mmCIF file of C-alpha atoms in Angstrom:
data_model
loop_
_atom_site.group_PDB
_atom_site.id
_atom_site.type_symbol
_atom_site.label_atom_id
_atom_site.label_comp_id
_atom_site.label_asym_id
_atom_site.label_seq_id
_atom_site.Cartn_x
_atom_site.Cartn_y
_atom_site.Cartn_z
ATOM 1 C CA UNK R 137 41.817 18.153 -11.080
ATOM 2 C CA UNK R 138 38.093 17.797 -10.477
ATOM 3 C CA UNK R 139 35.903 15.882 -12.910
ATOM 4 C CA UNK R 140 33.321 18.003 -14.799
ATOM 5 C CA UNK R 141 29.789 17.848 -13.357
ATOM 6 C CA UNK R 142 27.281 16.249 -15.725
ATOM 7 C CA UNK R 143 23.939 18.070 -15.737
ATOM 8 C CA UNK R 144 20.627 16.282 -16.229
ATOM 9 C CA UNK R 145 18.756 16.681 -19.590
ATOM 10 C CA UNK R 146 16.681 19.391 -17.853
ATOM 11 C CA UNK R 147 19.872 21.310 -16.999
ATOM 12 C CA UNK R 148 19.655 20.571 -13.241
ATOM 13 C CA UNK R 149 22.434 19.418 -10.955
ATOM 14 C CA UNK R 150 22.370 15.641 -10.353
ATOM 15 C CA UNK R 151 21.091 14.519 -6.971
ATOM 16 C CA UNK R 152 23.517 12.053 -5.397
ATOM 17 C CA UNK R 153 21.849 8.828 -4.227
ATOM 18 C CA UNK R 154 21.384 8.447 -0.482
ATOM 19 C CA UNK R 155 23.862 5.988 1.010
ATOM 20 C CA UNK R 156 22.242 2.688 1.988
ATOM 21 C CA UNK R 157 21.906 2.196 5.728
ATOM 22 C CA UNK R 158 23.660 -0.750 7.337
ATOM 23 C CA UNK R 159 21.463 -3.780 7.897
ATOM 24 C CA UNK R 160 21.553 -3.387 11.664
ATOM 25 C CA UNK R 161 20.291 0.204 11.442
ATOM 26 C CA UNK R 162 17.431 -0.914 9.185
ATOM 27 C CA UNK R 163 16.373 -3.511 11.748
ATOM 28 C CA UNK R 164 16.915 -1.235 14.757
ATOM 29 C CA UNK R 165 13.298 0.126 15.057
ATOM 30 C CA UNK R 166 11.890 -3.400 14.773
ATOM 31 C CA UNK R 167 14.320 -4.719 17.381
ATOM 32 C CA UNK R 168 13.479 -1.875 19.787
ATOM 33 C CA UNK R 169 9.708 -2.427 19.710
ATOM 34 C CA UNK R 170 10.073 -6.194 20.178
ATOM 35 C CA UNK R 171 12.489 -5.716 23.103
ATOM 36 C CA UNK R 172 10.008 -3.324 24.736
ATOM 37 C CA UNK R 173 7.210 -5.838 24.090
ATOM 38 C CA UNK R 174 9.238 -8.625 25.735
ATOM 39 C CA UNK R 175 9.907 -6.416 28.781
ATOM 40 C CA UNK R 176 6.179 -5.669 29.137
ATOM 41 C CA UNK R 177 5.428 -9.398 28.772
ATOM 42 C CA UNK R 178 7.894 -10.285 31.525
ATOM 43 C CA UNK R 179 6.453 -7.549 33.733
ATOM 44 C CA UNK R 180 2.892 -8.853 33.248
ATOM 45 C CA UNK R 181 3.977 -12.417 34.041
ATOM 46 C CA UNK R 182 5.926 -11.630 37.205
ATOM 47 C CA UNK R 183 4.712 -8.303 38.662
ATOM 48 C CA UNK R 184 2.606 -8.497 41.832
ATOM 49 C CA UNK R 185 2.829 -12.288 41.963
ATOM 50 C CA UNK R 186 1.937 -13.113 45.583
ATOM 51 C CA UNK R 187 3.633 -16.539 45.533
ATOM 52 C CA UNK R 188 7.276 -17.125 46.425
ATOM 53 C CA UNK R 189 9.471 -16.812 43.281
ATOM 54 C CA UNK R 190 10.312 -20.246 41.944
ATOM 55 C CA UNK R 191 7.621 -22.029 43.946
ATOM 56 C CA UNK R 192 4.875 -24.154 42.405
ATOM 57 C CA UNK R 193 2.260 -21.471 43.090
ATOM 58 C CA UNK R 194 4.426 -18.879 41.369
ATOM 59 C CA UNK R 195 4.539 -20.882 38.150
ATOM 60 C CA UNK R 196 0.820 -21.631 38.299
ATOM 61 C CA UNK R 197 0.084 -17.900 38.297
ATOM 62 C CA UNK R 198 2.657 -17.322 35.539
ATOM 63 C CA UNK R 199 1.003 -19.963 33.339
ATOM 64 C CA UNK R 200 -2.448 -18.470 33.901
ATOM 65 C CA UNK R 201 -1.159 -15.038 32.887
ATOM 66 C CA UNK R 202 0.669 -16.511 29.865
ATOM 67 C CA UNK R 203 -2.692 -17.540 28.405
ATOM 68 C CA UNK R 204 -3.792 -13.903 28.241
ATOM 69 C CA UNK R 205 -0.452 -13.007 26.655
ATOM 70 C CA UNK R 206 -1.164 -15.533 23.911
ATOM 71 C CA UNK R 207 -4.508 -13.868 23.227
ATOM 72 C CA UNK R 208 -2.854 -10.435 23.134
ATOM 73 C CA UNK R 209 -0.191 -11.640 20.683
ATOM 74 C CA UNK R 210 -2.806 -13.222 18.445
ATOM 75 C CA UNK R 211 -4.951 -10.078 18.346
ATOM 76 C CA UNK R 212 -1.907 -7.873 17.681
ATOM 77 C CA UNK R 213 -0.807 -10.028 14.734
ATOM 78 C CA UNK R 214 -4.294 -10.308 13.223
ATOM 79 C CA UNK R 215 -5.214 -6.625 13.548
ATOM 80 C CA UNK R 216 -1.827 -5.269 12.431
ATOM 81 C CA UNK R 217 -1.429 -7.518 9.391
ATOM 82 C CA UNK R 218 -5.095 -7.166 8.367
ATOM 83 C CA UNK R 219 -4.987 -3.358 8.474
ATOM 84 C CA UNK R 220 -1.669 -3.066 6.607
ATOM 85 C CA UNK R 221 -2.921 -5.457 3.902
ATOM 86 C CA UNK R 222 -6.214 -3.572 3.676
ATOM 87 C CA UNK R 223 -4.342 -0.321 3.138
ATOM 88 C CA UNK R 224 -2.265 -2.042 0.440
ATOM 89 C CA UNK R 225 -5.337 -3.301 -1.414
ATOM 90 C CA UNK R 226 -7.203 0.010 -1.220
ATOM 91 C CA UNK R 227 -4.131 2.275 -1.671
ATOM 92 C CA UNK R 228 -5.601 4.361 1.140
ATOM 93 C CA UNK R 229 -4.146 4.523 4.663
ATOM 94 C CA UNK R 230 -7.191 6.091 6.313
ATOM 95 C CA UNK R 231 -9.648 3.236 5.802
ATOM 96 C CA UNK R 232 -10.077 0.357 8.236
ATOM 97 C CA UNK R 233 -11.326 -3.205 7.568
ATOM 98 C CA UNK R 234 -14.426 -2.469 9.636
ATOM 99 C CA UNK R 235 -15.685 -0.278 6.766
ATOM 100 C CA UNK R 236 -16.454 -3.500 4.853
ATOM 101 C CA UNK R 237 -19.029 -4.456 7.476
ATOM 102 C CA UNK R 238 -17.137 -7.234 9.304
ATOM 103 C CA UNK R 239 -17.769 -5.810 12.758
ATOM 104 C CA UNK R 240 -21.410 -5.159 11.891
ATOM 105 C CA UNK R 241 -21.774 -8.754 10.669
ATOM 106 C CA UNK R 242 -20.298 -10.043 13.939
ATOM 107 C CA UNK R 243 -22.746 -7.907 15.919
ATOM 108 C CA UNK R 244 -25.606 -9.219 13.765
ATOM 109 C CA UNK R 245 -24.661 -12.882 14.293
ATOM 110 C CA UNK R 246 -24.322 -12.439 18.054
ATOM 111 C CA UNK R 247 -27.601 -10.518 18.241
ATOM 112 C CA UNK R 248 -29.377 -13.173 16.172
ATOM 113 C CA UNK R 249 -28.112 -15.927 18.497
ATOM 114 C CA UNK R 250 -29.423 -14.150 21.592
ATOM 115 C CA UNK R 251 -32.656 -13.188 19.797
ATOM 116 C CA UNK R 252 -33.356 -16.831 18.816
ATOM 117 C CA UNK R 253 -32.030 -18.732 21.853
ATOM 118 C CA UNK R 254 -32.352 -16.080 24.558
ATOM 119 C CA UNK R 255 -30.059 -16.364 27.580
ATOM 120 C CA UNK R 256 -29.413 -19.997 26.576
ATOM 121 C CA UNK R 257 -27.095 -18.553 23.894
ATOM 122 C CA UNK R 258 -24.380 -18.393 26.557
ATOM 123 C CA UNK R 259 -24.242 -22.201 26.399
ATOM 124 C CA UNK R 260 -23.674 -22.194 22.633
ATOM 125 C CA UNK R 261 -19.896 -22.193 22.815
ATOM 126 C CA UNK R 262 -17.305 -24.453 21.300
ATOM 127 C CA UNK R 263 -15.241 -25.022 18.184
ATOM 128 C CA UNK R 264 -18.267 -25.644 15.866
ATOM 129 C CA UNK R 265 -19.772 -22.280 16.795
ATOM 130 C CA UNK R 266 -16.429 -20.520 16.220
ATOM 131 C CA UNK R 267 -15.922 -22.255 12.873
ATOM 132 C CA UNK R 268 -19.479 -21.421 11.795
ATOM 133 C CA UNK R 269 -19.095 -17.792 12.797
ATOM 134 C CA UNK R 270 -15.699 -17.360 11.107
ATOM 135 C CA UNK R 271 -16.862 -19.329 8.073
ATOM 136 C CA UNK R 272 -19.888 -17.043 7.682
ATOM 137 C CA UNK R 273 -17.686 -13.948 7.663
ATOM 138 C CA UNK R 274 -15.230 -15.470 5.165
ATOM 139 C CA UNK R 275 -18.046 -16.692 2.876
ATOM 140 C CA UNK R 276 -19.609 -13.233 3.034
ATOM 141 C CA UNK R 277 -16.312 -11.592 2.098
ATOM 142 C CA UNK R 278 -15.470 -14.080 -0.663
ATOM 143 C CA UNK R 279 -18.923 -13.849 -2.250
ATOM 144 C CA UNK R 280 -18.924 -10.050 -2.065
ATOM 145 C CA UNK R 281 -15.415 -9.624 -3.465
ATOM 146 C CA UNK R 282 -15.886 -12.291 -6.129
ATOM 147 C CA UNK R 283 -19.075 -10.598 -7.311
ATOM 148 C CA UNK R 284 -17.805 -7.053 -7.263
ATOM 149 C CA UNK R 285 -14.451 -7.882 -8.870
ATOM 150 C CA UNK R 286 -15.928 -9.902 -11.717
ATOM 151 C CA UNK R 287 -16.708 -8.511 -15.138
ATOM 152 C CA UNK R 288 -17.419 -4.824 -15.556
ATOM 153 C CA UNK R 289 -18.208 -4.282 -11.883
ATOM 154 C CA UNK R 290 -14.529 -4.503 -10.887
ATOM 155 C CA UNK R 291 -14.231 -1.317 -8.888
ATOM 156 C CA UNK R 292 -12.645 -0.930 -5.471
ATOM 157 C CA UNK R 293 -14.582 2.227 -4.654
ATOM 158 C CA UNK R 294 -17.845 0.396 -5.413
ATOM 159 C CA UNK R 295 -16.700 -2.379 -3.068
ATOM 160 C CA UNK R 296 -16.106 0.108 -0.262
ATOM 161 C CA UNK R 297 -19.474 1.767 -0.895
ATOM 162 C CA UNK R 298 -21.273 -1.591 -0.818
ATOM 163 C CA UNK R 299 -19.397 -2.457 2.380
ATOM 164 C CA UNK R 300 -20.559 0.748 4.041
ATOM 165 C CA UNK R 301 -24.162 0.163 2.944
ATOM 166 C CA UNK R 302 -24.129 -3.462 4.135
ATOM 167 C CA UNK R 303 -22.601 -2.398 7.436
ATOM 168 C CA UNK R 304 -25.392 0.124 7.961
ATOM 169 C CA UNK R 305 -27.952 -2.506 6.978
ATOM 170 C CA UNK R 306 -26.514 -5.098 9.384
ATOM 171 C CA UNK R 307 -26.472 -2.464 12.126
ATOM 172 C CA UNK R 308 -30.105 -1.564 11.517
ATOM 173 C CA UNK R 309 -31.231 -5.203 11.657
ATOM 174 C CA UNK R 310 -29.178 -5.729 14.837
ATOM 175 C CA UNK R 311 -30.721 -2.648 16.457
ATOM 176 C CA UNK R 312 -34.222 -3.872 15.574
ATOM 177 C CA UNK R 313 -33.605 -7.289 17.169
ATOM 178 C CA UNK R 314 -31.948 -5.726 20.219
ATOM 179 C CA UNK R 315 -35.105 -3.687 20.886
ATOM 180 C CA UNK R 316 -37.057 -6.968 21.042
ATOM 181 C CA UNK R 317 -34.818 -8.482 23.741
ATOM 182 C CA UNK R 318 -35.601 -8.652 27.421
ATOM 183 C CA UNK R 319 -33.279 -6.784 29.831
ATOM 184 C CA UNK R 320 -31.554 -10.010 30.872
ATOM 185 C CA UNK R 321 -31.034 -11.063 27.249
ATOM 186 C CA UNK R 322 -29.714 -7.607 26.366
ATOM 187 C CA UNK R 323 -27.279 -7.835 29.275
ATOM 188 C CA UNK R 324 -25.980 -11.162 27.913
ATOM 189 C CA UNK R 325 -25.617 -9.630 24.457
ATOM 190 C CA UNK R 326 -23.795 -6.542 25.743
ATOM 191 C CA UNK R 327 -21.162 -8.731 27.385
ATOM 192 C CA UNK R 328 -20.555 -10.439 24.014
ATOM 193 C CA UNK R 329 -20.312 -7.217 21.996
ATOM 194 C CA UNK R 330 -17.911 -5.447 24.323
ATOM 195 C CA UNK R 331 -14.367 -5.970 23.093
ATOM 196 C CA UNK R 332 -12.208 -7.285 25.933
ATOM 197 C CA UNK R 333 -8.998 -9.245 26.238
ATOM 198 C CA UNK R 334 -10.659 -11.189 29.038
ATOM 199 C CA UNK R 335 -13.250 -12.545 26.576
ATOM 200 C CA UNK R 336 -10.623 -14.724 24.924
ATOM 201 C CA UNK R 337 -11.114 -18.464 25.413
ATOM 202 C CA UNK R 338 -7.734 -20.187 25.637
ATOM 203 C CA UNK R 339 -9.278 -23.402 24.276
ATOM 204 C CA UNK R 340 -9.620 -21.696 20.891
ATOM 205 C CA UNK R 341 -6.135 -20.218 20.996
ATOM 206 C CA UNK R 342 -4.237 -23.119 19.294
ATOM 207 C CA UNK R 343 -6.679 -23.217 16.371
ATOM 208 C CA UNK R 344 -6.734 -19.435 15.942
ATOM 209 C CA UNK R 345 -2.946 -19.204 16.260
ATOM 210 C CA UNK R 346 -2.470 -21.882 13.599
ATOM 211 C CA UNK R 347 -4.679 -19.976 11.153
ATOM 212 C CA UNK R 348 -2.975 -16.652 11.874
ATOM 213 C CA UNK R 349 0.523 -18.171 11.600
ATOM 214 C CA UNK R 350 -0.319 -19.805 8.265
ATOM 215 C CA UNK R 351 -1.568 -16.494 6.860
ATOM 216 C CA UNK R 352 1.438 -14.635 8.230
ATOM 217 C CA UNK R 353 3.831 -17.046 6.481
ATOM 218 C CA UNK R 354 1.867 -16.723 3.248
ATOM 219 C CA UNK R 355 1.909 -12.909 3.431
ATOM 220 C CA UNK R 356 5.611 -12.812 4.228
ATOM 221 C CA UNK R 357 6.464 -14.954 1.206
ATOM 222 C CA UNK R 358 4.471 -12.574 -1.033
ATOM 223 C CA UNK R 359 5.649 -9.350 0.577
ATOM 224 C CA UNK R 360 7.456 -8.180 -2.573
ATOM 225 C CA UNK R 361 4.347 -8.746 -4.698
ATOM 226 C CA UNK R 362 2.347 -6.659 -2.237
ATOM 227 C CA UNK R 363 4.963 -3.896 -2.534
ATOM 228 C CA UNK R 364 4.043 -3.735 -6.226
ATOM 229 C CA UNK R 365 0.292 -3.904 -5.507
ATOM 230 C CA UNK R 366 0.662 -0.906 -3.188
ATOM 231 C CA UNK R 367 1.852 1.158 -6.159
ATOM 232 C CA UNK R 368 -1.638 1.091 -7.608
ATOM 233 C CA UNK R 369 -3.492 -0.748 -10.342
ATOM 234 C CA UNK R 370 -1.757 0.761 -13.395
ATOM 235 C CA UNK R 371 1.775 0.351 -12.040
ATOM 236 C CA UNK R 372 1.110 -3.197 -10.829
ATOM 237 C CA UNK R 373 -0.400 -4.296 -14.144
ATOM 238 C CA UNK R 374 2.466 -2.744 -16.103
ATOM 239 C CA UNK R 375 4.922 -4.690 -13.931
ATOM 240 C CA UNK R 376 3.189 -7.987 -14.700
ATOM 241 C CA UNK R 377 1.176 -8.488 -11.506
ATOM 242 C CA UNK R 378 -2.350 -9.919 -11.732
ATOM 243 C CA UNK R 379 -3.784 -7.001 -9.784
ATOM 244 C CA UNK R 380 -7.377 -8.220 -9.503
ATOM 245 C CA UNK R 381 -6.389 -11.663 -8.226
ATOM 246 C CA UNK R 382 -3.940 -10.226 -5.712
ATOM 247 C CA UNK R 383 -6.478 -7.692 -4.370
ATOM 248 C CA UNK R 384 -9.202 -10.332 -3.977
ATOM 249 C CA UNK R 385 -6.708 -12.630 -2.218
ATOM 250 C CA UNK R 386 -5.666 -9.817 0.120
ATOM 251 C CA UNK R 387 -9.260 -8.953 1.006
ATOM 252 C CA UNK R 388 -10.081 -12.615 1.742
ATOM 253 C CA UNK R 389 -6.999 -12.828 4.000
ATOM 254 C CA UNK R 390 -8.155 -9.639 5.730
ATOM 255 C CA UNK R 391 -11.582 -11.226 6.263
ATOM 256 C CA UNK R 392 -10.035 -14.323 7.852
ATOM 257 C CA UNK R 393 -7.719 -12.330 10.146
ATOM 258 C CA UNK R 394 -10.485 -9.976 11.269
ATOM 259 C CA UNK R 395 -12.853 -12.882 11.899
ATOM 260 C CA UNK R 396 -10.212 -14.625 14.051
ATOM 261 C CA UNK R 397 -9.568 -11.461 16.072
ATOM 262 C CA UNK R 398 -13.256 -10.614 16.496
ATOM 263 C CA UNK R 399 -14.072 -14.170 17.496
ATOM 264 C CA UNK R 400 -11.399 -14.122 20.216
ATOM 265 C CA UNK R 401 -11.931 -10.714 21.863
ATOM 266 C CA UNK R 402 -14.819 -8.961 20.106
ATOM 267 C CA UNK R 403 -14.870 -5.947 17.751
ATOM 268 C CA UNK R 404 -11.895 -3.552 17.827
ATOM 269 C CA UNK R 405 -12.508 -0.873 15.221
ATOM 270 C CA UNK R 406 -9.531 1.492 15.529
ATOM 271 C CA UNK R 407 -6.807 -0.648 17.113
ATOM 272 C CA UNK R 408 -5.448 -1.874 13.761
ATOM 273 C CA UNK R 409 -5.539 1.650 12.366
ATOM 274 C CA UNK R 410 -3.602 2.909 15.391
ATOM 275 C CA UNK R 411 -0.723 0.409 15.098
ATOM 276 C CA UNK R 412 -0.551 0.597 11.284
ATOM 277 C CA UNK R 413 -0.394 4.411 11.321
ATOM 278 C CA UNK R 414 2.358 4.393 13.938
ATOM 279 C CA UNK R 415 4.269 1.810 11.883
ATOM 280 C CA UNK R 416 4.115 4.052 8.816
ATOM 281 C CA UNK R 417 5.544 6.915 10.866
ATOM 282 C CA UNK R 418 8.516 4.929 12.182
ATOM 283 C CA UNK R 419 9.271 2.875 9.053
ATOM 284 C CA UNK R 420 12.156 4.056 6.901
ATOM 285 C CA UNK R 421 10.457 2.959 3.665
ATOM 286 C CA UNK R 422 7.157 1.577 2.395
ATOM 287 C CA UNK R 423 8.240 -2.051 1.972
ATOM 288 C CA UNK R 424 6.073 -4.675 3.617
ATOM 289 C CA UNK R 425 9.245 -6.412 4.848
ATOM 290 C CA UNK R 426 9.684 -3.514 7.290
ATOM 291 C CA UNK R 427 6.121 -2.282 7.886
ATOM 292 C CA UNK R 428 4.530 -5.632 8.802
ATOM 293 C CA UNK R 429 7.042 -6.605 11.559
ATOM 294 C CA UNK R 430 7.007 -3.029 12.832
ATOM 295 C CA UNK R 431 3.195 -2.945 12.962
ATOM 296 C CA UNK R 432 3.106 -6.280 14.824
ATOM 297 C CA UNK R 433 5.715 -5.051 17.308
ATOM 298 C CA UNK R 434 3.897 -1.771 17.923
ATOM 299 C CA UNK R 435 0.656 -3.706 18.329
ATOM 300 C CA UNK R 436 2.281 -5.903 20.979
ATOM 301 C CA UNK R 437 3.756 -2.914 22.816
ATOM 302 C CA UNK R 438 0.415 -1.091 22.737
ATOM 303 C CA UNK R 439 -1.671 -3.961 24.084
ATOM 304 C CA UNK R 440 0.917 -5.274 26.553
ATOM 305 C CA UNK R 441 1.785 -1.794 27.842
ATOM 306 C CA UNK R 442 -1.862 -0.808 28.240
ATOM 307 C CA UNK R 443 -2.640 -4.105 29.972
ATOM 308 C CA UNK R 444 0.229 -3.743 32.449
ATOM 309 C CA UNK R 445 -0.391 -0.071 33.266
ATOM 310 C CA UNK R 446 -4.168 -0.271 33.568
ATOM 311 C CA UNK R 447 -4.261 -3.622 35.360
ATOM 312 C CA UNK R 448 -1.370 -3.341 37.808
ATOM 313 C CA UNK R 449 -1.133 0.423 38.370
ATOM 314 C CA UNK R 450 -4.676 1.775 37.976
ATOM 315 C CA UNK R 451 -6.519 -1.522 38.769
ATOM 316 C CA UNK R 452 -8.653 -1.025 35.659
ATOM 317 C CA UNK R 453 -7.783 -4.038 33.490
ATOM 318 C CA UNK R 454 -11.253 -4.102 31.934
ATOM 319 C CA UNK R 455 -10.682 -0.716 30.283
ATOM 320 C CA UNK R 456 -7.744 -1.794 28.094
ATOM 321 C CA UNK R 457 -9.688 -2.028 24.856
ATOM 322 C CA UNK R 458 -11.717 1.083 25.719
ATOM 323 C CA UNK R 459 -8.585 3.218 26.141
ATOM 324 C CA UNK R 460 -6.939 1.808 23.004
ATOM 325 C CA UNK R 461 -10.073 2.290 20.925
ATOM 326 C CA UNK R 462 -10.356 5.863 22.220
ATOM 327 C CA UNK R 463 -6.715 6.581 21.313
ATOM 328 C CA UNK R 464 -7.159 4.941 17.915
ATOM 329 C CA UNK R 465 -10.333 6.896 17.203
ATOM 330 C CA UNK R 466 -8.658 10.139 18.237
ATOM 331 C CA UNK R 467 -5.698 9.405 15.945
ATOM 332 C CA UNK R 468 -8.133 8.574 13.148
ATOM 333 C CA UNK R 469 -9.811 11.977 13.492
ATOM 334 C CA UNK R 470 -6.447 13.775 13.562
ATOM 335 C CA UNK R 471 -5.228 11.997 10.423
ATOM 336 C CA UNK R 472 -8.577 12.565 8.718
ATOM 337 C CA UNK R 473 -8.543 16.295 9.468
ATOM 338 C CA UNK R 474 -4.909 16.725 8.428
ATOM 339 C CA UNK R 475 -4.834 14.650 5.250
ATOM 340 C CA UNK R 476 -8.459 14.257 4.181
ATOM 341 C CA UNK R 477 -9.734 11.246 2.237
ATOM 342 C CA UNK R 478 -6.689 10.774 0.003
#
């Protein structure tokens, strides 16, 4: 004899809960993207190697290519994590960290260096310059967020508006200084502002990787808190989360990650948006424990796949960032037209 069906207080039939997926099926999308990324990495290291496999020359070429793989991995981690965290803090999956003016600030600092020192700016390289440049971006972000999130001015939409205005202002100042440069100085500046994997200096890689790894560990340990923050201010506060402190912390972490990525390879406006949006499409839920690894894996597959195809098949390795930025911008327009600014 069947048990009587209990109706809900509204008189509707109860909806049975969906059965939980096995753990291996939950991790399957993440495992697939990382396996594909490893295959692309192996292909980049070994494909079209003119030396005899196993010889000393073979391993020399492999090591030289491994340096570029390290840069690619670093950029993928920084851009993916920064964009996902930025979407969590703003509760909006259309925005990108560049809207806060980070890319414009990088362009301004590079333009100012060439404007003041001329072509001699190419000799101003090294750890102190990197630390000063990254420190300037972090101080800018911390001061801006601390000011806007203090007292009665605590408003995320005001923060985004100020970021847009500052970005336009930085761009205008940069354009003014660029018009004062000589052709040779402008050529030097253009090479610095063009995002390219080849711009990465492997001497900075250990320091940048240490910073990115430290932030990644910190974010992973607070992934459940960020799940609550993503619910919005009212829900997070009602669940006992210090929403303002968590949002400011997230935005500072975003500033550090973006500054590391920009310092290594130059501005990449839509790459983070591209990998984060794809991760949202393939993720089975909205938890950061699934989205962050998936976004990192998709970021690795995107950069490694584009590098291998364009470099070894079309002999156009310098267009990797151009193609990715074009694809990311196109996806941004599609999402914007379909969903609007929600």
